[in-house]
mmCIF file of C-alpha atoms in Angstrom:
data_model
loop_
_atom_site.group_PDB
_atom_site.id
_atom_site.type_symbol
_atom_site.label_atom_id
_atom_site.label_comp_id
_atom_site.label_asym_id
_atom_site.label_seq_id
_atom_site.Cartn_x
_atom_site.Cartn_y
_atom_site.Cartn_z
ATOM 1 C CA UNK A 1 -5.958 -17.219 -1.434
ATOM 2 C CA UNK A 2 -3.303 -17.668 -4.005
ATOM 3 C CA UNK A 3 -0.453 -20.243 -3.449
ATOM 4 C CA UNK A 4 2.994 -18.644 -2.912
ATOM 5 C CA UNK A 5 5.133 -21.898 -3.649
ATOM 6 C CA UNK A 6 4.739 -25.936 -3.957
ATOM 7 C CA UNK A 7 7.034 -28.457 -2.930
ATOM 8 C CA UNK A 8 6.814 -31.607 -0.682
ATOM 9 C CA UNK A 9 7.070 -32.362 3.369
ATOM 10 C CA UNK A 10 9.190 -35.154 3.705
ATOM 11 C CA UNK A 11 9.744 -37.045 6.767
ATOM 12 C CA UNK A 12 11.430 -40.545 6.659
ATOM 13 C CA UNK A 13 10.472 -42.160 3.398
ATOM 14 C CA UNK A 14 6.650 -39.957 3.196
ATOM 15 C CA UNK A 15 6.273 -37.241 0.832
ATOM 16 C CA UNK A 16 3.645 -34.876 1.032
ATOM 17 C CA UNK A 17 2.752 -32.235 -2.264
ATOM 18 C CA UNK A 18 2.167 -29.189 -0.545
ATOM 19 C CA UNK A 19 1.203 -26.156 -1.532
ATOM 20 C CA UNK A 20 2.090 -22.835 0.430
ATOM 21 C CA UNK A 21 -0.082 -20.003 1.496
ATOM 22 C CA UNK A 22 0.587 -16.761 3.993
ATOM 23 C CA UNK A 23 -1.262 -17.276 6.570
ATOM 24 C CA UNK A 24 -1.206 -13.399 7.805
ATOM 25 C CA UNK A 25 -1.960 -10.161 6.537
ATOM 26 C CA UNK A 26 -1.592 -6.899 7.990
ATOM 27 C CA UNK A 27 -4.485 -4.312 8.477
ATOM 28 C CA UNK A 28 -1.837 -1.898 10.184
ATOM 29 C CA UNK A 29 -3.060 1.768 9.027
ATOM 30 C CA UNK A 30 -0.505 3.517 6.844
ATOM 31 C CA UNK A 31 -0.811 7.366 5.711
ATOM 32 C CA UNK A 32 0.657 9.135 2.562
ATOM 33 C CA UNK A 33 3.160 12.136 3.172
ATOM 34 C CA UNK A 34 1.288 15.116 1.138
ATOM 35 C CA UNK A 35 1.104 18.499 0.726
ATOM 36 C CA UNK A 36 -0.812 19.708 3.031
ATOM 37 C CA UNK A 37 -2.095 23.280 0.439
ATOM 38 C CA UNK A 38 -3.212 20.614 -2.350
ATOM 39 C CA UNK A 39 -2.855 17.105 -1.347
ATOM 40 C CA UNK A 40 -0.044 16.160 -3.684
ATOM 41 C CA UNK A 41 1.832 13.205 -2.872
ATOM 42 C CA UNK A 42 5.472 13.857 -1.691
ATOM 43 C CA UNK A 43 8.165 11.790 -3.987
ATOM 44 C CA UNK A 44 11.666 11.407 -3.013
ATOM 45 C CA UNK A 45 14.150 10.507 -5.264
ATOM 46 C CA UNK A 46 16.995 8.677 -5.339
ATOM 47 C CA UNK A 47 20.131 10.512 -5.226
ATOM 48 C CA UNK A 48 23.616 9.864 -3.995
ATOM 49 C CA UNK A 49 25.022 11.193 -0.982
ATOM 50 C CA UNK A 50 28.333 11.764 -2.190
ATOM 51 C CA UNK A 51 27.858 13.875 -5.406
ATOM 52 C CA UNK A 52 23.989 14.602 -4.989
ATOM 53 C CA UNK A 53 23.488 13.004 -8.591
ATOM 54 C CA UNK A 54 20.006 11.136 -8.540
ATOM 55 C CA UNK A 55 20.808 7.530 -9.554
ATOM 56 C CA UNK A 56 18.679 5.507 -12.478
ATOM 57 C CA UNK A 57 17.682 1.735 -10.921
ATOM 58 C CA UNK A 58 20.202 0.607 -13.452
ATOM 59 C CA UNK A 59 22.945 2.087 -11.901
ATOM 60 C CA UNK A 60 22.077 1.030 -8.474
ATOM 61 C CA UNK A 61 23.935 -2.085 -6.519
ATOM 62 C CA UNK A 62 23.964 -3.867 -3.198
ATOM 63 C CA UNK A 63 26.167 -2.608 -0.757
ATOM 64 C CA UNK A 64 27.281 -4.160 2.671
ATOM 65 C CA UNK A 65 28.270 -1.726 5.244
ATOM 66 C CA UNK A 66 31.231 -2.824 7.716
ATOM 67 C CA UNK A 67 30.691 -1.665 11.378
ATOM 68 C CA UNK A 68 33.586 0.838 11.394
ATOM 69 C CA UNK A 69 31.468 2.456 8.216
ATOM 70 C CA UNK A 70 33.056 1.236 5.056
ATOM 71 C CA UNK A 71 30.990 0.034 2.208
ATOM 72 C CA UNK A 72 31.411 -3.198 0.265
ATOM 73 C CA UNK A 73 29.991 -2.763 -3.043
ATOM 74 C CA UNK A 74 28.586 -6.480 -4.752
ATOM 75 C CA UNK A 75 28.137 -7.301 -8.750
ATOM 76 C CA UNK A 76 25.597 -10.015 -9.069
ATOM 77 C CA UNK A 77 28.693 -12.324 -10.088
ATOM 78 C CA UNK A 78 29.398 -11.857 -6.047
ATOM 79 C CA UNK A 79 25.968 -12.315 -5.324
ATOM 80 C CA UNK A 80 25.706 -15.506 -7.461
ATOM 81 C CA UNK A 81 28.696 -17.129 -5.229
ATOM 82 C CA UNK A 82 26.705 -16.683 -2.232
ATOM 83 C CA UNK A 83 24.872 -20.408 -1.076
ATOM 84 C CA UNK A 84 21.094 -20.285 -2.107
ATOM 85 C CA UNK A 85 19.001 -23.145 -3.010
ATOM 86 C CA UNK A 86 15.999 -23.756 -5.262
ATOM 87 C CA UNK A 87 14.808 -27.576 -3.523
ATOM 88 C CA UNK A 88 11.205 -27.122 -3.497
ATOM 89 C CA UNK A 89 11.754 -29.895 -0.721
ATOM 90 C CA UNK A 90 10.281 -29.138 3.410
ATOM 91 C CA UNK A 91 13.006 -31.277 4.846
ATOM 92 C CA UNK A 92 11.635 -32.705 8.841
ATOM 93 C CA UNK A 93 14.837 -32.746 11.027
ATOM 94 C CA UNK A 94 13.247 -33.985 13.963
ATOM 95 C CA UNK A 95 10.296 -34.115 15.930
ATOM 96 C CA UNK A 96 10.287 -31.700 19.522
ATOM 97 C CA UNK A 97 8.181 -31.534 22.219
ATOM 98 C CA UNK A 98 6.292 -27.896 21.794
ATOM 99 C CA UNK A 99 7.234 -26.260 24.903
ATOM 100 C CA UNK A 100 10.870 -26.046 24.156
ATOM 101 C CA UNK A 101 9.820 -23.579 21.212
ATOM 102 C CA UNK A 102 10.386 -19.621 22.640
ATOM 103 C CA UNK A 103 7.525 -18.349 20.892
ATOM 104 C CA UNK A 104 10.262 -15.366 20.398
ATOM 105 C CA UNK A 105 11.321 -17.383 17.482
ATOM 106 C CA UNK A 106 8.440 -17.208 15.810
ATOM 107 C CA UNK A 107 8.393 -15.070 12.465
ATOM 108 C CA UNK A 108 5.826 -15.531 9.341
ATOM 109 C CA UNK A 109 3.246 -18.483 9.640
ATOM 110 C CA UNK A 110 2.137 -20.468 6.245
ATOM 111 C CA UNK A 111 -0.675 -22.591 5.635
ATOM 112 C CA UNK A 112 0.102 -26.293 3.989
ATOM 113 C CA UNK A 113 -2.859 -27.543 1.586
ATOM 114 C CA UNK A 114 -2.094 -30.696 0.465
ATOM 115 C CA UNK A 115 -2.411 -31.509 -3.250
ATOM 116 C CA UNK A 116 -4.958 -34.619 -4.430
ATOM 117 C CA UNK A 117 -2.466 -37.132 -4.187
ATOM 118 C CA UNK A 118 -0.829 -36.028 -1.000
ATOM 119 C CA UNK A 119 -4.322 -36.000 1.087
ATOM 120 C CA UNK A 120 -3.887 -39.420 3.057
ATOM 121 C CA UNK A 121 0.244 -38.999 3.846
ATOM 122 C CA UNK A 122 -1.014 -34.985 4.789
ATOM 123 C CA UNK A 123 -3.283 -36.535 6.936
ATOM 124 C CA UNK A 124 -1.205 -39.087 8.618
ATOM 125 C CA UNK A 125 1.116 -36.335 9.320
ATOM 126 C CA UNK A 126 -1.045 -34.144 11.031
ATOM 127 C CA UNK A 127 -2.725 -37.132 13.150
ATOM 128 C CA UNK A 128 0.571 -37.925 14.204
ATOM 129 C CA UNK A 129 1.684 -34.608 15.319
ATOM 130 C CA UNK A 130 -1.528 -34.589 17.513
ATOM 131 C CA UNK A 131 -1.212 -37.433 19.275
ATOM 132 C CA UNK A 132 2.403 -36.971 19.950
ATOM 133 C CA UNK A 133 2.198 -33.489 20.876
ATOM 134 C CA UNK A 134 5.340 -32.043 19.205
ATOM 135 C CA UNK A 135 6.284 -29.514 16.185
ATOM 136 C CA UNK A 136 8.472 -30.588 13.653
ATOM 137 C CA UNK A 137 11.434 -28.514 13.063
ATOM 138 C CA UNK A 138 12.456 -28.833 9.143
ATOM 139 C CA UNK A 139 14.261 -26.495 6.899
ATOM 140 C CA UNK A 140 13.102 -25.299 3.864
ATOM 141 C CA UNK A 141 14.192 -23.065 1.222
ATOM 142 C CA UNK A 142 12.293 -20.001 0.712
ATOM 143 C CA UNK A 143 13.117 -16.686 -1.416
ATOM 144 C CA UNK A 144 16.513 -17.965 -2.431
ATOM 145 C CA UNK A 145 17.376 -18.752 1.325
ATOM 146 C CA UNK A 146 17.284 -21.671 3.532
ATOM 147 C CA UNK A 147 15.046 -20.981 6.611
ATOM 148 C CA UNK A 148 14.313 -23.130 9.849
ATOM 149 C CA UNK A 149 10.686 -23.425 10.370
ATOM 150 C CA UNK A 150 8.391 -25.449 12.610
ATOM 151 C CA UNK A 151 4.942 -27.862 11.797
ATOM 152 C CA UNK A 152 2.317 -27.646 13.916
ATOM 153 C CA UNK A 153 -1.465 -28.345 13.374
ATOM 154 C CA UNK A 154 -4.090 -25.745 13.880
ATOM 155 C CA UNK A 155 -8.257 -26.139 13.146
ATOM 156 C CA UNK A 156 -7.183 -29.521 11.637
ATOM 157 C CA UNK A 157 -4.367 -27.902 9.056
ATOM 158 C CA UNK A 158 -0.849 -27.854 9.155
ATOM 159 C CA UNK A 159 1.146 -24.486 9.737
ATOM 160 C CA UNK A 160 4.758 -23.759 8.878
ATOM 161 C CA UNK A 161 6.153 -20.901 10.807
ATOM 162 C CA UNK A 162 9.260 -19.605 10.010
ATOM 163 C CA UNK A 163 11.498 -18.945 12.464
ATOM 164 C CA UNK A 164 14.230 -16.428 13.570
ATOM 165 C CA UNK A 165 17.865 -17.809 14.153
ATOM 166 C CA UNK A 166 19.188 -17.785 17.207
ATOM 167 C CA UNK A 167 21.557 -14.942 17.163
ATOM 168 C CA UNK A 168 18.816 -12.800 16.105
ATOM 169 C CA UNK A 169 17.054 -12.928 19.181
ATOM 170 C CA UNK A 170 18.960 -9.985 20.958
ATOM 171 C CA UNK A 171 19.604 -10.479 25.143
ATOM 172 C CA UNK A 172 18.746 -7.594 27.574
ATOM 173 C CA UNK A 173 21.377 -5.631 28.615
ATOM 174 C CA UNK A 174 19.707 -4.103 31.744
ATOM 175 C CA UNK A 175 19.022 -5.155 34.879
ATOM 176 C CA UNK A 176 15.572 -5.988 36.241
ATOM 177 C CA UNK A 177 16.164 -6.565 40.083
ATOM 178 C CA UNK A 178 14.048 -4.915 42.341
ATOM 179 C CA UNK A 179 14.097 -6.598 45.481
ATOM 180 C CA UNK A 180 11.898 -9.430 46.565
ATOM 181 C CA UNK A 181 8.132 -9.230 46.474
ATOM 182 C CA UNK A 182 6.664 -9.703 50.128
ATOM 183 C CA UNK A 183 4.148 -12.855 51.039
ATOM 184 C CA UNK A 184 1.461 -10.747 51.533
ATOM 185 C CA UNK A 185 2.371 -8.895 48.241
ATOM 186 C CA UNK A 186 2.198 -12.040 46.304
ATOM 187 C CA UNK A 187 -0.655 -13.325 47.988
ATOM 188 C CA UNK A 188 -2.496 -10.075 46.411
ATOM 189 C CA UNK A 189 -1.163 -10.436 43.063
ATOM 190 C CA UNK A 190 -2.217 -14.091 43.239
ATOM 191 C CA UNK A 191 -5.396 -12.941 44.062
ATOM 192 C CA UNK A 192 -5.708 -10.404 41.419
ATOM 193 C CA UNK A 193 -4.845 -12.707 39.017
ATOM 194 C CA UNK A 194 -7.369 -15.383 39.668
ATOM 195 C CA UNK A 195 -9.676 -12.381 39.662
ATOM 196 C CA UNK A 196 -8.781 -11.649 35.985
ATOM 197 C CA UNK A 197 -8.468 -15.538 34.694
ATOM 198 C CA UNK A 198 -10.082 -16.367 31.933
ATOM 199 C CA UNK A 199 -9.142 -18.441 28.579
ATOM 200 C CA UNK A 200 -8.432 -16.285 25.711
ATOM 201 C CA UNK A 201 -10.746 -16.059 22.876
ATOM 202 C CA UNK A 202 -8.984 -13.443 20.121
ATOM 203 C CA UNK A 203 -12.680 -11.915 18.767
ATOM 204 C CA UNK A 204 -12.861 -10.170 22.179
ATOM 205 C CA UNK A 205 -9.698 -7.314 21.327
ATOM 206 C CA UNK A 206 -10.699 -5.326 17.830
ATOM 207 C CA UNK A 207 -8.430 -2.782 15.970
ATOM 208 C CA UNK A 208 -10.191 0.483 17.528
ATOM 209 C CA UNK A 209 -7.834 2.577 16.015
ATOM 210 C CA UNK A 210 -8.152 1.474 12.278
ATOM 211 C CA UNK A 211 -11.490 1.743 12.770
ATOM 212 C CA UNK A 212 -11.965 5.497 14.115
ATOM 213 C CA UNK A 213 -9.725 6.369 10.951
ATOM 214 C CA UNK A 214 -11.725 4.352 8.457
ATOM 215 C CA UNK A 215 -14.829 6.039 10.234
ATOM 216 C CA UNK A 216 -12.939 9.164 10.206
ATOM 217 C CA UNK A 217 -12.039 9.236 6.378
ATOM 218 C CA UNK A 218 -15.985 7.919 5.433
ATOM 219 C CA UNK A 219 -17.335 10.854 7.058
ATOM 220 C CA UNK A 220 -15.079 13.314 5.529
ATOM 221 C CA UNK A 221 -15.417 11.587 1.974
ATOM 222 C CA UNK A 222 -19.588 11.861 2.743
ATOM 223 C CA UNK A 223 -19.111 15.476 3.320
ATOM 224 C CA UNK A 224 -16.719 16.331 -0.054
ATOM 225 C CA UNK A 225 -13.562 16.658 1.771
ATOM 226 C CA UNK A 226 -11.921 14.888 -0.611
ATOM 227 C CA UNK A 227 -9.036 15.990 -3.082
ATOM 228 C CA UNK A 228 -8.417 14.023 -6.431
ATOM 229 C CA UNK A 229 -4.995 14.740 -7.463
ATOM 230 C CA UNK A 230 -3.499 14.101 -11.213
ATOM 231 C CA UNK A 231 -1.408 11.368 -9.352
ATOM 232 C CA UNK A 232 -3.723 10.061 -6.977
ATOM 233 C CA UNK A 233 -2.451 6.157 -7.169
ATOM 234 C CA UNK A 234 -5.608 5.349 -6.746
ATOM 235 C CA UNK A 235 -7.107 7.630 -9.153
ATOM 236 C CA UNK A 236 -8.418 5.932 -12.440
ATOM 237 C CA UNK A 237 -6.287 6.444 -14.759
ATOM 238 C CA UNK A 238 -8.874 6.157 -17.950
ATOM 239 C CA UNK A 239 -10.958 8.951 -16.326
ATOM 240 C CA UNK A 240 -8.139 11.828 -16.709
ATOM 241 C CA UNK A 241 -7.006 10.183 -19.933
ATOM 242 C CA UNK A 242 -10.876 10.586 -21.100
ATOM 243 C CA UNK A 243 -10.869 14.167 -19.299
ATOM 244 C CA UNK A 244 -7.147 15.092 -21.302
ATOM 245 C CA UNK A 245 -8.723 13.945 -24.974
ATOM 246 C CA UNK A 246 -12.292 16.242 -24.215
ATOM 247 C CA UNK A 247 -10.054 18.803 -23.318
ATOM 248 C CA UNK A 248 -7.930 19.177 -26.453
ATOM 249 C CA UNK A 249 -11.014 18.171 -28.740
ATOM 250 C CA UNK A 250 -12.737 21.194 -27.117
ATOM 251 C CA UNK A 251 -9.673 23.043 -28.401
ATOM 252 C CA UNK A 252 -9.650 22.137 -31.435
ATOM 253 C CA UNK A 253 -13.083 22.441 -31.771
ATOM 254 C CA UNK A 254 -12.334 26.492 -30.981
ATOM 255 C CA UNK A 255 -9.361 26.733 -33.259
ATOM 256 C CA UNK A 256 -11.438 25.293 -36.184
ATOM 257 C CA UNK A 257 -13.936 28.027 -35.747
ATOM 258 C CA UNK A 258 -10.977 30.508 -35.057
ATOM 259 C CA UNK A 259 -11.487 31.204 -31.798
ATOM 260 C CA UNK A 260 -8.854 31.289 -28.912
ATOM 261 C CA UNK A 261 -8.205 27.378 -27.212
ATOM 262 C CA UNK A 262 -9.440 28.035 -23.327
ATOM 263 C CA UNK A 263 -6.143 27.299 -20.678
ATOM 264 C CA UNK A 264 -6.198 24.276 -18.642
ATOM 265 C CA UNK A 265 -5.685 27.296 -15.545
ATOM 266 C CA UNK A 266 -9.379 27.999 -16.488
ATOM 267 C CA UNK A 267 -10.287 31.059 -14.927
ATOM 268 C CA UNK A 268 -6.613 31.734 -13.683
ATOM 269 C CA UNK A 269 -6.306 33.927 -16.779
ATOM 270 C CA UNK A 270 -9.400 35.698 -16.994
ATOM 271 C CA UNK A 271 -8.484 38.848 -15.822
ATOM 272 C CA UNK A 272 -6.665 39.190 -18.802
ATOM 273 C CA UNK A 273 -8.536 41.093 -21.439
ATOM 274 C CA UNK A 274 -9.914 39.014 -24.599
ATOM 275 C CA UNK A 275 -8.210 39.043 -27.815
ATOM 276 C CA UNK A 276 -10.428 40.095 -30.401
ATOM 277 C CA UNK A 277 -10.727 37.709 -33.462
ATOM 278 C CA UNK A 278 -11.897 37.931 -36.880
ATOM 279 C CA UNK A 279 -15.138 35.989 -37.161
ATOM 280 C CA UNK A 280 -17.046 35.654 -40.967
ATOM 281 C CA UNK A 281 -20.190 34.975 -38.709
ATOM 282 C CA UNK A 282 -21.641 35.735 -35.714
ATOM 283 C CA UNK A 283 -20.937 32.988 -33.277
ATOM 284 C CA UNK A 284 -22.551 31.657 -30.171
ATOM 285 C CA UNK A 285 -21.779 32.465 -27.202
ATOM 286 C CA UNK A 286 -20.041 29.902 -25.301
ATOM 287 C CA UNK A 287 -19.179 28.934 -21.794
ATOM 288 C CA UNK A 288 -16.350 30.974 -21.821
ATOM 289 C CA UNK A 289 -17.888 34.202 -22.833
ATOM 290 C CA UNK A 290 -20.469 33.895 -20.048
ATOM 291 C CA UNK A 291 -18.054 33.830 -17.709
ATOM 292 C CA UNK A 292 -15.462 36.045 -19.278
ATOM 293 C CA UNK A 293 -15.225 39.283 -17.176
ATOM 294 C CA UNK A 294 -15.360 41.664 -20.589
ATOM 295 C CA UNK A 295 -19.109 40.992 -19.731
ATOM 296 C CA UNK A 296 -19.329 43.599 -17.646
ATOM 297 C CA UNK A 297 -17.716 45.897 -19.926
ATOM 298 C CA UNK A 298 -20.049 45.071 -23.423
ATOM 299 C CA UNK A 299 -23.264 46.178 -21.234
ATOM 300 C CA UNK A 300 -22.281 50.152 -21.504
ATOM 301 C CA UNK A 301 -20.981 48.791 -25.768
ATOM 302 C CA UNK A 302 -24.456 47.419 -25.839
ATOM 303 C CA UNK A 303 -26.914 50.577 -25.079
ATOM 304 C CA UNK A 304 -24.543 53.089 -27.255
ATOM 305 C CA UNK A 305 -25.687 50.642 -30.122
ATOM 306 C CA UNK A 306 -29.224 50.462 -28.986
ATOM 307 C CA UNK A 307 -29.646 54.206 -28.617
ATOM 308 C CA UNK A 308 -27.859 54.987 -32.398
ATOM 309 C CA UNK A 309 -30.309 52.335 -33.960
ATOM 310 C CA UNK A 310 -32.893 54.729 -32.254
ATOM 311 C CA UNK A 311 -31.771 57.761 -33.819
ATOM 312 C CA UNK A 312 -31.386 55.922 -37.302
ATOM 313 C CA UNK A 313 -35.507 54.741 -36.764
ATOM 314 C CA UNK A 314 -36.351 58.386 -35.926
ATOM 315 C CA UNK A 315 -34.445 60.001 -39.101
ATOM 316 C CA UNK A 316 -36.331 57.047 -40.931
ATOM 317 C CA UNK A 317 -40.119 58.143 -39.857
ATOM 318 C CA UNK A 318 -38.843 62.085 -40.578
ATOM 319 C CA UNK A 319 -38.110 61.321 -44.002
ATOM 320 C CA UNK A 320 -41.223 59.910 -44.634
ATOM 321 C CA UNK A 321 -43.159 62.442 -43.353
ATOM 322 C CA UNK A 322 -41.927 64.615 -44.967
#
């Protein structure tokens, strides 16, 4: 793992060197838009929806939109007013009990690694969350913003999850009354539940579904179902750079023995008849003559000249005869 950001925990009069890692990633499975004849990736560009002009990055701002629609256009000289802070400081507010965190609040989660000289205060912050059994809530200051966040310990590290603020948290709007349960209703449920108890062990659930589309694409790769596109992104880019310089040293190769450069199209163009060329000597045939459709048409060229050489042979042995 690579560290996202260092600082320091501070709590009282400790300081703890941290450094910061993501403690997530996502495996969610994400498809290109293509074209569905060739397999081209579909690129949309950047236009504006007033005059239909597409719009260079430079000329692009940040815009807040007002709820009856208006737009507020900001210059970074707005955007530099705005409060941010750079403290590479995880400031500890105070020290709650962990139930009265809504896991709703919950956002990204971090692991702490403390640096050399911040092992022992690391460690005597982590021993005392355990044996109080509380999170810290602290603020700290990440991507130009100042976040609330909680510390908690898990497998013996510390974890900083960031958390929501509170008016982010939206409140149902519907209502979810339905009457009241009867005993012997709740008496099954109870039952059904106790039935179903267990403690919860997160290697039992796996990601079936990214897994029948990773199967899914092997098998299709195994079988050559597989289109490499010029601007595949994942596409090595040296390979059609090597492929481009053959290509044009093939060409010219041909122009330096005065023949015609082959198209790119290949055999797009081959029902167009050959040009003819003047040649000082006979050349090979090449790829492109073999599969030139004029082939066809030099077998008939090819037994005129065979049966003239006969009739030159036979005036030949006449002459000598005689």
């Amino acid at each position: 793992m690579r560290a996202i950001w260092k600082g320091a925990v501070s709590f009282g009069l400790v300081s703890v060197p941290v450094k910061l890692y993501a403690a997530t990633e996502s495996h969610d499975v994400s498809f290109r838009q293509v074209h569905a004849k060739d397999g081209g990736r579909i690129r949309y560009q950047r236009t504006c929806s007033i005059d239909g002009e597409e719009v260079p990055y430079a000329d692009i701002a940040k815009g807040y939109e007002t709820e009856d629609g208006e737009m507020v256009v900001l210059d970074d000289a707005d955007l530099a007013e705005l409060p941010s802070t750079s403290s590479r400081e995880i400031s500890v507010e105070k020290f709650v009990p962990s139930e009265q965190i809504d896991p709703m609040l919950f956002e990204k989660s971090y692991y702490l690694e403390p640096e050399k000289s911040g092992a022992k205060p690391y460690a005597l912050l982590r021993q005392a969350l355990l044996e109080a059994d509380r999170m810290a809530v602290v603020t700290v200051a990440l991507r130009q913003r100042t976040s609330v966040a909680v510390l908690r310990v898990r497998d013996d590290v510390i974890v900083l999850q960031t958390m929501m603020w509170p008016d982010e948290v939206r409140t149902p709007d519907f209502n979810v009354n339905g009457g009241e349960a009867k005993p012997a209703e709740v008496k099954m449920a109870t039952m059904l539940v106790e039935t179903l108890a267990g403690d919860f062990d997160p290697a039992d659930y796996e990601d079936d579904y990214a897994e029948a589309v990773e199967a899914l694409v092997k098998a299709k790769v195994e079988g050559g179902e597989v289109r490499r596109t010029p601007t595949s992104t994942k596409s090595s880019g040296e390979v059609v750079d090597l492929l481009a310089a053959l290509q044009r040293s093939v060409d010219a190769a041909k122009k330096g023995r005065g023949e015609e450069a082959e198209d790119e199209a290949g055999d797009e163009d081959a029902g167009e008849p050959e040009k003819k060329t003047t040649r000082k000597a006979p050349a090979k045939k090449t790829a492109a003559t073999k599969k030139s459709p004029t082939k066809k048409a030099a077998k008939p060229a090819a037994k005129t000249a065979s049966k003239t050489a006969a009739k030159k042979t036979t005036k030949k042995a006449t002459r000598k005869a005689s």
